[in-house]
């Protein structure tokens, strides 16, 4: 007699796996716990699974199915936590008793279960008992840090002894749930698990369905804002099994190789070789264009997609992959890891519920971001199509779920509605903004609000973590950065930290907070000085702006360890290095489309950039010429020459391929392979690039 007891927690989501087990092991009876579907669907599932008889019990928490050509039912005993069925073999008159157990959670509630088992025990016929007892018979069967209830273990063991039951030998996997093994375990025990892991991965790529254990995922809610109360103020992070991450990593590594040929330049998210800094620069350029002449005025529409990762439609994603030319087999592999996912939500540290994933992608999974940008590429291509057909003429940027768009409000609204209906995405109107010039007429603002249903703003706004304003950042624009520093430091003061602990927090947390802003914008010197002061006071132990003697200047502490410092970042040097890096990318061959486009606005000729007109994207570069690169300028007579190529400028290496113009005062030559091909200074604020 071969049967199966399974706490399936949703029969619909595990139907393929169940059919596979029935076919492989030729099951004669089936006891399903927690089917999680209405009892009126039992008849359909019974026929689908190939059983001729069946019924539900325990308030539809248990289904029992069997084949009447082998077994004939004659007795049913239903109690609170146990269902017992008496069968007669069709080929003989012998009797078989089968009991399905659905144990309750607490020790007190399970007392009735042990009493029921003892009352059923005096039998001479064969008796099979299985199900979910919600406890273990020995502490050796438990895995985890929290010790199980020893009283519950003793009660279970006594019931088995009193009923004279015998446990069959164990075969198969030790776990039917997430075992919690991380990458450290797999590395340490690789010699033991290598063959099984490789075989399981190969079976997945052969199309064999994943067991539910591999798809079981815990969801933890991370607050997006302080004092989060409502669900939309939390970010759901998926804690998947390590084996599931192995499959996702393999698929993502293969998918990354083809993404550059599929994704448009407007998307920079989750792709190597593309930077969000270019998008921030482009948005600054768009802010500068707000004051340009246009009928009705210009506007910037900043849209936020509500729960973008969680709402994306699988049907839409599959259609996009098909249009890109992916085969159905590859699509099944890419989406198979999502379709086999089951969620439990961590509430106060305890998992609650168990339900299948129906749409969206998992946050925290390496494959999910790539699938999301492929889905959003459909929206990008749709905007391109509208632009080429003269139905829409915006400039658009996509970075994950942040979208910036200009003009053509009515057609844009229709395009967004069409995209939302197809993909399942929805606009979060509370976080979306329309940025307009402060001199725009009120009737135009009212028209924008009536069409889009989004509020209009004339002040600065935040995009990808950077404050976007016209021109330079002022001190008032950096108050949020200062407050973030102060909140971090105030939280750390409540802990007992020695000076080494404070140094680690400064080097790896505090000094990293402003780096994404420094990469694209120039922070005022007063703010940099204030940030240095906050870090210095925290390092030396001063609280609430109190005085504590600083035994060494902060500038000295920022020196490398080999030079007597502590290796802390100097934010001023970081800002100058970021500005030089930005110029290097623009002048070299590594600039992207988002930087190249605004450069065209300032090109007086194919070789000349007018720096005096640069107010937005090139603002930081203009500062480089007046501060940083000016220190490298060398002025010579018309025919003068100097052995610059022989000088050890950087890393004790010589600069390569330097040459000088015979009739102009050259100061930079052909710097390395990516560098500036001849720059020279003129009397006006114009730089010539050759």
Tab-separated table of C-alpha atoms in Angstrom, residues 201-202 204-205 242-257 333-334 337 365-368:
chain	number	residue	atom	x	y	z
A	201	UNK	CA	20.190	22.440	-11.091
A	202	UNK	CA	20.378	20.222	-14.171
A	204	UNK	CA	15.582	22.522	-13.329
A	205	UNK	CA	17.087	23.359	-16.722
A	242	UNK	CA	19.781	29.583	-1.087
A	243	UNK	CA	19.091	26.992	-3.785
A	244	UNK	CA	16.529	29.316	-5.348
A	245	UNK	CA	19.187	32.036	-5.391
A	246	UNK	CA	21.597	29.655	-7.130
A	247	UNK	CA	19.129	29.201	-9.978
A	248	UNK	CA	18.390	32.931	-10.119
A	249	UNK	CA	22.091	33.773	-10.221
A	250	UNK	CA	22.749	31.370	-13.097
A	251	UNK	CA	19.834	32.773	-15.093
A	252	UNK	CA	20.731	36.401	-14.326
A	253	UNK	CA	24.374	35.923	-15.330
A	254	UNK	CA	23.273	34.532	-18.689
A	255	UNK	CA	20.605	37.182	-19.196
A	256	UNK	CA	23.041	40.037	-18.470
A	257	UNK	CA	25.042	39.133	-21.562
A	333	UNK	CA	13.003	28.904	-17.239
A	334	UNK	CA	12.997	32.654	-16.541
A	337	UNK	CA	11.401	30.466	-10.527
A	365	UNK	CA	16.267	38.189	-5.990
A	366	UNK	CA	19.154	38.662	-8.489
A	367	UNK	CA	16.999	37.806	-11.520
A	368	UNK	CA	14.011	40.012	-10.672
